[in-house]
Amino acid sequence: MSILKTSRMDLSERLAMHLKLEVALQAEGYDGEPGVLQKVGKRFIRVSGRYFVPEAQQEIVLLGVSHRAAGSRVKVHTTYAGAFEARLIRTGTDFIELMVSRKDEEEDLCILIPFGKIVGIEPL
């Protein structure tokens, strides 16, 4: 049985499901505050009046999302944060969606990571 729940959805389509809600972007050299996802275009997203390239982000945190669906426990290896444990919710055509527990956060975070930032995934 495969841990990868593949969908035909791409990163832009997944982000479009979160329009008008808050996101937090993490990218190398970028220290931005969370903002409202206002628009999802073919190449850019607009967050609180500023434009960003989704595929260039290390991760995109969808704030206010709670997944009750069971996800497979995995260890994710990334180019930016090493390895960490998470629940794999979805594998799209160019991203993965995870639920992650972090010590400094009150609740689990729903995180989208573009494939270009993923080194590997292993089941736990």
mmCIF file of N, CA and C in Angstrom:
data_model
loop_
_atom_site.group_PDB
_atom_site.id
_atom_site.type_symbol
_atom_site.label_atom_id
_atom_site.label_comp_id
_atom_site.label_asym_id
_atom_site.label_seq_id
_atom_site.Cartn_x
_atom_site.Cartn_y
_atom_site.Cartn_z
ATOM 1 N N MET A 1 0.838 -1.170 0.000
ATOM 2 C CA MET A 1 0.000 0.000 0.000
ATOM 3 C C MET A 1 0.893 1.247 0.000
ATOM 4 N N SER A 2 0.589 2.187 -0.837
ATOM 5 C CA SER A 2 1.367 3.405 -0.966
ATOM 6 C C SER A 2 0.913 4.450 0.054
ATOM 7 N N ILE A 3 1.868 5.199 0.602
ATOM 8 C CA ILE A 3 1.530 6.279 1.529
ATOM 9 C C ILE A 3 1.132 7.535 0.773
ATOM 10 N N LEU A 4 1.432 7.587 -0.513
ATOM 11 C CA LEU A 4 1.190 8.789 -1.296
ATOM 12 C C LEU A 4 -0.224 8.800 -1.851
ATOM 13 N N LYS A 5 -1.042 9.705 -1.318
ATOM 14 C CA LYS A 5 -2.416 9.868 -1.796
ATOM 15 C C LYS A 5 -2.383 10.911 -2.898
ATOM 16 N N THR A 6 -2.219 10.472 -4.124
ATOM 17 C CA THR A 6 -2.007 11.374 -5.245
ATOM 18 C C THR A 6 -3.317 11.959 -5.747
ATOM 19 N N SER A 7 -3.272 13.257 -6.041
ATOM 20 C CA SER A 7 -4.416 13.911 -6.652
ATOM 21 C C SER A 7 -3.916 14.651 -7.886
ATOM 22 N N ARG A 8 -4.820 14.986 -8.772
ATOM 23 C CA ARG A 8 -4.446 15.723 -9.985
ATOM 24 C C ARG A 8 -4.408 17.228 -9.761
ATOM 25 N N MET A 9 -4.579 17.639 -8.522
ATOM 26 C CA MET A 9 -4.581 19.046 -8.173
ATOM 27 C C MET A 9 -3.147 19.588 -8.169
ATOM 28 N N ASP A 10 -2.973 20.813 -8.703
ATOM 29 C CA ASP A 10 -1.659 21.435 -8.602
ATOM 30 C C ASP A 10 -1.662 22.472 -7.482
ATOM 31 N N LEU A 11 -0.506 23.061 -7.221
ATOM 32 C CA LEU A 11 -0.366 23.992 -6.105
ATOM 33 C C LEU A 11 -1.303 25.189 -6.241
ATOM 34 N N SER A 12 -1.444 25.729 -7.433
ATOM 35 C CA SER A 12 -2.343 26.879 -7.637
ATOM 36 C C SER A 12 -3.790 26.520 -7.342
ATOM 37 N N GLU A 13 -4.219 25.337 -7.760
ATOM 38 C CA GLU A 13 -5.594 24.906 -7.489
ATOM 39 C C GLU A 13 -5.826 24.736 -5.985
ATOM 40 N N ARG A 14 -4.834 24.185 -5.290
ATOM 41 C CA ARG A 14 -4.981 24.006 -3.838
ATOM 42 C C ARG A 14 -5.031 25.358 -3.144
ATOM 43 N N LEU A 15 -4.186 26.293 -3.569
ATOM 44 C CA LEU A 15 -4.205 27.629 -2.981
ATOM 45 C C LEU A 15 -5.530 28.338 -3.245
ATOM 46 N N ALA A 16 -6.107 28.140 -4.423
ATOM 47 C CA ALA A 16 -7.385 28.775 -4.759
ATOM 48 C C ALA A 16 -8.494 28.342 -3.801
ATOM 49 N N MET A 17 -8.375 27.167 -3.222
ATOM 50 C CA MET A 17 -9.355 26.697 -2.243
ATOM 51 C C MET A 17 -9.252 27.470 -0.926
ATOM 52 N N HIS A 18 -8.181 28.244 -0.760
ATOM 53 C CA HIS A 18 -7.925 28.964 0.488
ATOM 54 C C HIS A 18 -8.037 30.486 0.311
ATOM 55 N N LEU A 19 -8.630 30.932 -0.792
ATOM 56 C CA LEU A 19 -8.775 32.368 -1.053
ATOM 57 C C LEU A 19 -9.493 33.081 0.084
ATOM 58 N N LYS A 20 -9.069 34.301 0.352
ATOM 59 C CA LYS A 20 -9.650 35.183 1.370
ATOM 60 C C LYS A 20 -9.394 34.700 2.799
ATOM 61 N N LEU A 21 -8.492 33.754 2.942
ATOM 62 C CA LEU A 21 -8.085 33.277 4.257
ATOM 63 C C LEU A 21 -6.600 33.574 4.444
ATOM 64 N N GLU A 22 -6.117 33.435 5.662
ATOM 65 C CA GLU A 22 -4.724 33.796 5.937
ATOM 66 C C GLU A 22 -3.744 32.692 5.581
ATOM 67 N N VAL A 23 -2.583 33.132 5.091
ATOM 68 C CA VAL A 23 -1.461 32.245 4.806
ATOM 69 C C VAL A 23 -0.202 32.871 5.397
ATOM 70 N N ALA A 24 0.785 32.033 5.637
ATOM 71 C CA ALA A 24 2.112 32.498 6.037
ATOM 72 C C ALA A 24 3.099 31.891 5.050
ATOM 73 N N LEU A 25 3.953 32.722 4.477
ATOM 74 C CA LEU A 25 4.919 32.275 3.478
ATOM 75 C C LEU A 25 6.296 32.189 4.109
ATOM 76 N N GLN A 26 7.008 31.127 3.759
ATOM 77 C CA GLN A 26 8.386 30.987 4.219
ATOM 78 C C GLN A 26 9.260 30.766 3.000
ATOM 79 N N ALA A 27 10.243 31.646 2.832
ATOM 80 C CA ALA A 27 11.186 31.524 1.727
ATOM 81 C C ALA A 27 12.550 31.995 2.206
ATOM 82 N N GLU A 28 13.591 31.511 1.572
ATOM 83 C CA GLU A 28 14.939 31.912 1.933
ATOM 84 C C GLU A 28 15.088 33.425 1.755
ATOM 85 N N GLY A 29 15.544 34.091 2.800
ATOM 86 C CA GLY A 29 15.758 35.525 2.743
ATOM 87 C C GLY A 29 14.493 36.364 2.867
ATOM 88 N N TYR A 30 13.356 35.727 3.179
ATOM 89 C CA TYR A 30 12.099 36.467 3.301
ATOM 90 C C TYR A 30 11.527 36.277 4.691
ATOM 91 N N ASP A 31 11.254 37.382 5.358
ATOM 92 C CA ASP A 31 10.687 37.360 6.708
ATOM 93 C C ASP A 31 9.384 38.137 6.723
ATOM 94 N N GLY A 32 8.362 37.613 6.105
ATOM 95 C CA GLY A 32 7.088 38.317 6.030
ATOM 96 C C GLY A 32 6.130 37.897 7.124
ATOM 97 N N GLU A 33 5.147 38.715 7.333
ATOM 98 C CA GLU A 33 4.078 38.426 8.280
ATOM 99 C C GLU A 33 2.960 37.660 7.567
ATOM 100 N N PRO A 34 2.141 36.916 8.305
ATOM 101 C CA PRO A 34 0.965 36.287 7.674
ATOM 102 C C PRO A 34 0.081 37.344 7.039
ATOM 103 N N GLY A 35 -0.615 36.953 5.984
ATOM 104 C CA GLY A 35 -1.514 37.879 5.305
ATOM 105 C C GLY A 35 -2.645 37.131 4.635
ATOM 106 N N VAL A 36 -3.584 37.870 4.087
ATOM 107 C CA VAL A 36 -4.754 37.297 3.429
ATOM 108 C C VAL A 36 -4.405 36.959 1.979
ATOM 109 N N LEU A 37 -4.715 35.725 1.591
ATOM 110 C CA LEU A 37 -4.526 35.293 0.205
ATOM 111 C C LEU A 37 -5.643 35.908 -0.634
ATOM 112 N N GLN A 38 -5.297 36.878 -1.471
ATOM 113 C CA GLN A 38 -6.292 37.639 -2.217
ATOM 114 C C GLN A 38 -6.534 37.110 -3.626
ATOM 115 N N LYS A 39 -5.497 36.570 -4.261
ATOM 116 C CA LYS A 39 -5.651 36.119 -5.648
ATOM 117 C C LYS A 39 -4.629 35.038 -5.949
ATOM 118 N N VAL A 40 -5.048 34.072 -6.774
ATOM 119 C CA VAL A 40 -4.153 33.025 -7.253
ATOM 120 C C VAL A 40 -4.162 33.111 -8.771
ATOM 121 N N GLY A 41 -3.021 33.454 -9.350
ATOM 122 C CA GLY A 41 -2.895 33.530 -10.797
ATOM 123 C C GLY A 41 -2.115 32.350 -11.337
ATOM 124 N N LYS A 42 -1.770 32.392 -12.611
ATOM 125 C CA LYS A 42 -1.032 31.284 -13.226
ATOM 126 C C LYS A 42 0.393 31.192 -12.705
ATOM 127 N N ARG A 43 1.010 32.347 -12.425
ATOM 128 C CA ARG A 43 2.401 32.343 -11.987
ATOM 129 C C ARG A 43 2.631 32.983 -10.626
ATOM 130 N N PHE A 44 1.709 33.825 -10.183
ATOM 131 C CA PHE A 44 1.878 34.563 -8.942
ATOM 132 C C PHE A 44 0.650 34.406 -8.055
ATOM 133 N N ILE A 45 0.864 34.624 -6.754
ATOM 134 C CA ILE A 45 -0.245 34.769 -5.818
ATOM 135 C C ILE A 45 -0.124 36.166 -5.215
ATOM 136 N N ARG A 46 -1.253 36.731 -4.821
ATOM 137 C CA ARG A 46 -1.241 38.031 -4.152
ATOM 138 C C ARG A 46 -1.661 37.818 -2.701
ATOM 139 N N VAL A 47 -0.792 38.248 -1.802
ATOM 140 C CA VAL A 47 -1.034 38.139 -0.367
ATOM 141 C C VAL A 47 -0.898 39.537 0.216
ATOM 142 N N SER A 48 -2.014 40.049 0.755
ATOM 143 C CA SER A 48 -2.037 41.383 1.359
ATOM 144 C C SER A 48 -1.390 42.444 0.460
ATOM 145 N N GLY A 49 -1.743 42.411 -0.831
ATOM 146 C CA GLY A 49 -1.294 43.428 -1.771
ATOM 147 C C GLY A 49 0.085 43.219 -2.367
ATOM 148 N N ARG A 50 0.780 42.159 -1.979
ATOM 149 C CA ARG A 50 2.122 41.867 -2.510
ATOM 150 C C ARG A 50 2.067 40.590 -3.334
ATOM 151 N N TYR A 51 2.932 40.504 -4.353
ATOM 152 C CA TYR A 51 2.941 39.356 -5.259
ATOM 153 C C TYR A 51 4.106 38.421 -4.935
ATOM 154 N N PHE A 52 3.814 37.107 -4.996
ATOM 155 C CA PHE A 52 4.802 36.082 -4.691
ATOM 156 C C PHE A 52 4.688 34.941 -5.696
ATOM 157 N N VAL A 53 5.800 34.239 -5.900
ATOM 158 C CA VAL A 53 5.831 33.048 -6.748
ATOM 159 C C VAL A 53 5.678 31.838 -5.827
ATOM 160 N N PRO A 54 4.558 31.114 -5.925
ATOM 161 C CA PRO A 54 4.330 29.994 -4.989
ATOM 162 C C PRO A 54 5.425 28.920 -5.032
ATOM 163 N N GLU A 55 5.899 28.593 -6.218
ATOM 164 C CA GLU A 55 6.894 27.527 -6.360
ATOM 165 C C GLU A 55 8.240 27.901 -5.749
ATOM 166 N N ALA A 56 8.485 29.204 -5.535
ATOM 167 C CA ALA A 56 9.748 29.660 -4.956
ATOM 168 C C ALA A 56 9.731 29.610 -3.432
ATOM 169 N N GLN A 57 8.581 29.391 -2.828
ATOM 170 C CA GLN A 57 8.466 29.347 -1.374
ATOM 171 C C GLN A 57 9.017 28.023 -0.848
ATOM 172 N N GLN A 58 9.579 28.066 0.343
ATOM 173 C CA GLN A 58 9.974 26.822 0.995
ATOM 174 C C GLN A 58 8.733 26.096 1.492
ATOM 175 N N GLU A 59 7.815 26.858 2.052
ATOM 176 C CA GLU A 59 6.537 26.290 2.462
ATOM 177 C C GLU A 59 5.510 27.404 2.547
ATOM 178 N N ILE A 60 4.257 26.992 2.384
ATOM 179 C CA ILE A 60 3.121 27.901 2.513
ATOM 180 C C ILE A 60 2.221 27.315 3.586
ATOM 181 N N VAL A 61 2.034 28.063 4.674
ATOM 182 C CA VAL A 61 1.202 27.596 5.778
ATOM 183 C C VAL A 61 -0.207 28.139 5.576
ATOM 184 N N LEU A 62 -1.184 27.241 5.531
ATOM 185 C CA LEU A 62 -2.590 27.632 5.415
ATOM 186 C C LEU A 62 -3.132 27.776 6.825
ATOM 187 N N LEU A 63 -3.319 29.001 7.257
ATOM 188 C CA LEU A 63 -3.759 29.252 8.631
ATOM 189 C C LEU A 63 -5.263 29.022 8.775
ATOM 190 N N GLY A 64 -5.667 28.521 9.922
ATOM 191 C CA GLY A 64 -7.082 28.281 10.185
ATOM 192 C C GLY A 64 -7.625 27.003 9.591
ATOM 193 N N VAL A 65 -6.752 26.098 9.151
ATOM 194 C CA VAL A 65 -7.196 24.828 8.560
ATOM 195 C C VAL A 65 -7.003 23.726 9.586
ATOM 196 N N SER A 66 -8.038 22.920 9.777
ATOM 197 C CA SER A 66 -7.885 21.737 10.619
ATOM 198 C C SER A 66 -8.305 20.526 9.797
ATOM 199 N N HIS A 67 -7.411 19.554 9.742
ATOM 200 C CA HIS A 67 -7.699 18.334 8.989
ATOM 201 C C HIS A 67 -8.112 17.251 9.956
ATOM 202 N N ARG A 68 -9.302 16.787 9.814
ATOM 203 C CA ARG A 68 -9.758 15.675 10.625
ATOM 204 C C ARG A 68 -9.478 14.345 9.903
ATOM 205 N N ALA A 69 -9.214 14.443 8.608
ATOM 206 C CA ALA A 69 -8.918 13.232 7.829
ATOM 207 C C ALA A 69 -7.606 12.623 8.318
ATOM 208 N N ALA A 70 -7.596 11.313 8.369
ATOM 209 C CA ALA A 70 -6.385 10.616 8.779
ATOM 210 C C ALA A 70 -5.360 10.687 7.665
ATOM 211 N N GLY A 71 -4.178 11.069 8.014
ATOM 212 C CA GLY A 71 -3.080 11.076 7.061
ATOM 213 C C GLY A 71 -2.040 10.069 7.500
ATOM 214 N N SER A 72 -1.231 9.630 6.578
ATOM 215 C CA SER A 72 -0.163 8.684 6.888
ATOM 216 C C SER A 72 0.973 9.396 7.601
ATOM 217 N N ARG A 73 1.501 8.779 8.641
ATOM 218 C CA ARG A 73 2.663 9.353 9.331
ATOM 219 C C ARG A 73 3.901 9.128 8.480
ATOM 220 N N VAL A 74 4.635 10.213 8.250
ATOM 221 C CA VAL A 74 5.814 10.149 7.407
ATOM 222 C C VAL A 74 6.946 10.979 8.000
ATOM 223 N N LYS A 75 8.142 10.724 7.514
ATOM 224 C CA LYS A 75 9.276 11.597 7.765
ATOM 225 C C LYS A 75 9.568 12.268 6.435
ATOM 226 N N VAL A 76 9.579 13.594 6.441
ATOM 227 C CA VAL A 76 9.795 14.380 5.233
ATOM 228 C C VAL A 76 11.193 14.977 5.296
ATOM 229 N N HIS A 77 11.934 14.827 4.222
ATOM 230 C CA HIS A 77 13.269 15.415 4.109
ATOM 231 C C HIS A 77 13.169 16.573 3.123
ATOM 232 N N THR A 78 13.556 17.781 3.583
ATOM 233 C CA THR A 78 13.462 18.973 2.740
ATOM 234 C C THR A 78 14.834 19.599 2.537
ATOM 235 N N THR A 79 14.910 20.481 1.550
ATOM 236 C CA THR A 79 16.156 21.194 1.277
ATOM 237 C C THR A 79 16.400 22.307 2.285
ATOM 238 N N TYR A 80 15.376 22.723 3.025
ATOM 239 C CA TYR A 80 15.484 23.904 3.884
ATOM 240 C C TYR A 80 15.401 23.615 5.377
ATOM 241 N N ALA A 81 14.822 22.494 5.789
ATOM 242 C CA ALA A 81 14.632 22.246 7.223
ATOM 243 C C ALA A 81 15.095 20.859 7.641
ATOM 244 N N GLY A 82 15.832 20.183 6.799
ATOM 245 C CA GLY A 82 16.249 18.833 7.147
ATOM 246 C C GLY A 82 15.058 17.892 7.169
ATOM 247 N N ALA A 83 15.050 16.974 8.141
ATOM 248 C CA ALA A 83 13.971 15.985 8.240
ATOM 249 C C ALA A 83 13.067 16.302 9.420
ATOM 250 N N PHE A 84 11.773 16.057 9.235
ATOM 251 C CA PHE A 84 10.802 16.227 10.319
ATOM 252 C C PHE A 84 9.631 15.284 10.080
ATOM 253 N N GLU A 85 8.901 14.985 11.162
ATOM 254 C CA GLU A 85 7.748 14.099 11.084
ATOM 255 C C GLU A 85 6.484 14.910 10.831
ATOM 256 N N ALA A 86 5.555 14.297 10.100
ATOM 257 C CA ALA A 86 4.298 14.965 9.754
ATOM 258 C C ALA A 86 3.265 13.915 9.371
ATOM 259 N N ARG A 87 2.034 14.378 9.163
ATOM 260 C CA ARG A 87 1.001 13.527 8.574
ATOM 261 C C ARG A 87 0.826 13.970 7.131
ATOM 262 N N LEU A 88 0.972 13.052 6.202
ATOM 263 C CA LEU A 88 0.819 13.352 4.781
ATOM 264 C C LEU A 88 -0.663 13.324 4.433
ATOM 265 N N ILE A 89 -1.200 14.473 4.025
ATOM 266 C CA ILE A 89 -2.613 14.588 3.694
ATOM 267 C C ILE A 89 -2.853 14.367 2.207
ATOM 268 N N ARG A 90 -2.011 14.984 1.384
ATOM 269 C CA ARG A 90 -2.239 14.930 -0.070
ATOM 270 C C ARG A 90 -0.915 15.112 -0.806
ATOM 271 N N THR A 91 -0.804 14.434 -1.942
ATOM 272 C CA THR A 91 0.286 14.655 -2.880
ATOM 273 C C THR A 91 -0.338 15.150 -4.165
ATOM 274 N N GLY A 92 -0.083 16.393 -4.533
ATOM 275 C CA GLY A 92 -0.600 16.957 -5.770
ATOM 276 C C GLY A 92 0.372 16.720 -6.903
ATOM 277 N N THR A 93 0.145 17.378 -8.007
ATOM 278 C CA THR A 93 1.024 17.201 -9.158
ATOM 279 C C THR A 93 2.367 17.897 -8.972
ATOM 280 N N ASP A 94 2.431 18.905 -8.084
ATOM 281 C CA ASP A 94 3.676 19.644 -7.885
ATOM 282 C C ASP A 94 3.903 20.082 -6.434
ATOM 283 N N PHE A 95 3.213 19.452 -5.485
ATOM 284 C CA PHE A 95 3.335 19.813 -4.073
ATOM 285 C C PHE A 95 2.890 18.658 -3.191
ATOM 286 N N ILE A 96 3.239 18.765 -1.892
ATOM 287 C CA ILE A 96 2.656 17.870 -0.898
ATOM 288 C C ILE A 96 1.971 18.732 0.157
ATOM 289 N N GLU A 97 0.938 18.168 0.768
ATOM 290 C CA GLU A 97 0.205 18.837 1.845
ATOM 291 C C GLU A 97 0.380 18.016 3.111
ATOM 292 N N LEU A 98 0.819 18.681 4.166
ATOM 293 C CA LEU A 98 1.133 18.015 5.425
ATOM 294 C C LEU A 98 0.428 18.680 6.589
ATOM 295 N N MET A 99 0.189 17.922 7.638
ATOM 296 C CA MET A 99 -0.175 18.471 8.937
ATOM 297 C C MET A 99 1.047 18.249 9.830
ATOM 298 N N VAL A 100 1.528 19.347 10.420
ATOM 299 C CA VAL A 100 2.772 19.318 11.179
ATOM 300 C C VAL A 100 2.544 19.882 12.577
ATOM 301 N N SER A 101 3.087 19.206 13.571
ATOM 302 C CA SER A 101 3.081 19.725 14.943
ATOM 303 C C SER A 101 4.436 20.376 15.192
ATOM 304 N N ARG A 102 4.394 21.617 15.648
ATOM 305 C CA ARG A 102 5.633 22.326 15.972
ATOM 306 C C ARG A 102 5.540 22.817 17.407
ATOM 307 N N LYS A 103 6.646 22.741 18.127
ATOM 308 C CA LYS A 103 6.678 23.074 19.552
ATOM 309 C C LYS A 103 6.148 24.468 19.843
ATOM 310 N N ASP A 104 6.466 25.440 19.000
ATOM 311 C CA ASP A 104 6.101 26.825 19.284
ATOM 312 C C ASP A 104 4.699 27.202 18.796
ATOM 313 N N GLU A 105 3.945 26.248 18.270
ATOM 314 C CA GLU A 105 2.593 26.504 17.765
ATOM 315 C C GLU A 105 1.557 25.825 18.661
ATOM 316 N N GLU A 106 0.417 26.480 18.839
ATOM 317 C CA GLU A 106 -0.647 25.931 19.680
ATOM 318 C C GLU A 106 -1.361 24.752 19.029
ATOM 319 N N GLU A 107 -1.511 24.801 17.709
ATOM 320 C CA GLU A 107 -2.210 23.731 17.008
ATOM 321 C C GLU A 107 -1.402 23.263 15.814
ATOM 322 N N ASP A 108 -1.790 22.117 15.263
ATOM 323 C CA ASP A 108 -1.110 21.595 14.086
ATOM 324 C C ASP A 108 -1.246 22.574 12.930
ATOM 325 N N LEU A 109 -0.226 22.610 12.082
ATOM 326 C CA LEU A 109 -0.222 23.504 10.929
ATOM 327 C C LEU A 109 -0.422 22.717 9.642
ATOM 328 N N CYS A 110 -1.221 23.272 8.745
ATOM 329 C CA CYS A 110 -1.397 22.698 7.415
ATOM 330 C C CYS A 110 -0.387 23.389 6.504
ATOM 331 N N ILE A 111 0.539 22.602 5.955
ATOM 332 C CA ILE A 111 1.649 23.158 5.187
ATOM 333 C C ILE A 111 1.665 22.574 3.780
ATOM 334 N N LEU A 112 1.848 23.457 2.799
ATOM 335 C CA LEU A 112 2.046 23.052 1.408
ATOM 336 C C LEU A 112 3.519 23.254 1.085
ATOM 337 N N ILE A 113 4.163 22.226 0.536
ATOM 338 C CA ILE A 113 5.572 22.331 0.166
ATOM 339 C C ILE A 113 5.708 21.972 -1.315
ATOM 340 N N PRO A 114 6.244 22.883 -2.130
ATOM 341 C CA PRO A 114 6.481 22.571 -3.544
ATOM 342 C C PRO A 114 7.486 21.424 -3.679
ATOM 343 N N PHE A 115 7.317 20.593 -4.716
ATOM 344 C CA PHE A 115 8.201 19.449 -4.916
ATOM 345 C C PHE A 115 9.667 19.837 -4.996
ATOM 346 N N GLY A 116 9.970 21.024 -5.505
ATOM 347 C CA GLY A 116 11.362 21.459 -5.625
ATOM 348 C C GLY A 116 12.081 21.592 -4.295
ATOM 349 N N LYS A 117 11.341 21.599 -3.200
ATOM 350 C CA LYS A 117 11.924 21.713 -1.857
ATOM 351 C C LYS A 117 11.928 20.378 -1.117
ATOM 352 N N ILE A 118 11.401 19.326 -1.758
ATOM 353 C CA ILE A 118 11.330 17.993 -1.148
ATOM 354 C C ILE A 118 12.489 17.137 -1.635
ATOM 355 N N VAL A 119 13.230 16.555 -0.680
ATOM 356 C CA VAL A 119 14.304 15.618 -1.010
ATOM 357 C C VAL A 119 13.752 14.204 -1.039
ATOM 358 N N GLY A 120 12.901 13.868 -0.060
ATOM 359 C CA GLY A 120 12.333 12.534 0.001
ATOM 360 C C GLY A 120 11.289 12.422 1.101
ATOM 361 N N ILE A 121 10.524 11.320 1.039
ATOM 362 C CA ILE A 121 9.471 11.027 2.019
ATOM 363 C C ILE A 121 9.588 9.551 2.362
ATOM 364 N N GLU A 122 9.529 9.251 3.664
ATOM 365 C CA GLU A 122 9.554 7.843 4.069
ATOM 366 C C GLU A 122 8.464 7.566 5.086
ATOM 367 N N PRO A 123 7.834 6.395 5.004
ATOM 368 C CA PRO A 123 6.774 6.054 5.958
ATOM 369 C C PRO A 123 7.341 5.812 7.342
ATOM 370 N N LEU A 124 6.520 6.060 8.358
ATOM 371 C CA LEU A 124 6.914 5.764 9.747
ATOM 372 C C LEU A 124 6.123 4.583 10.261
#
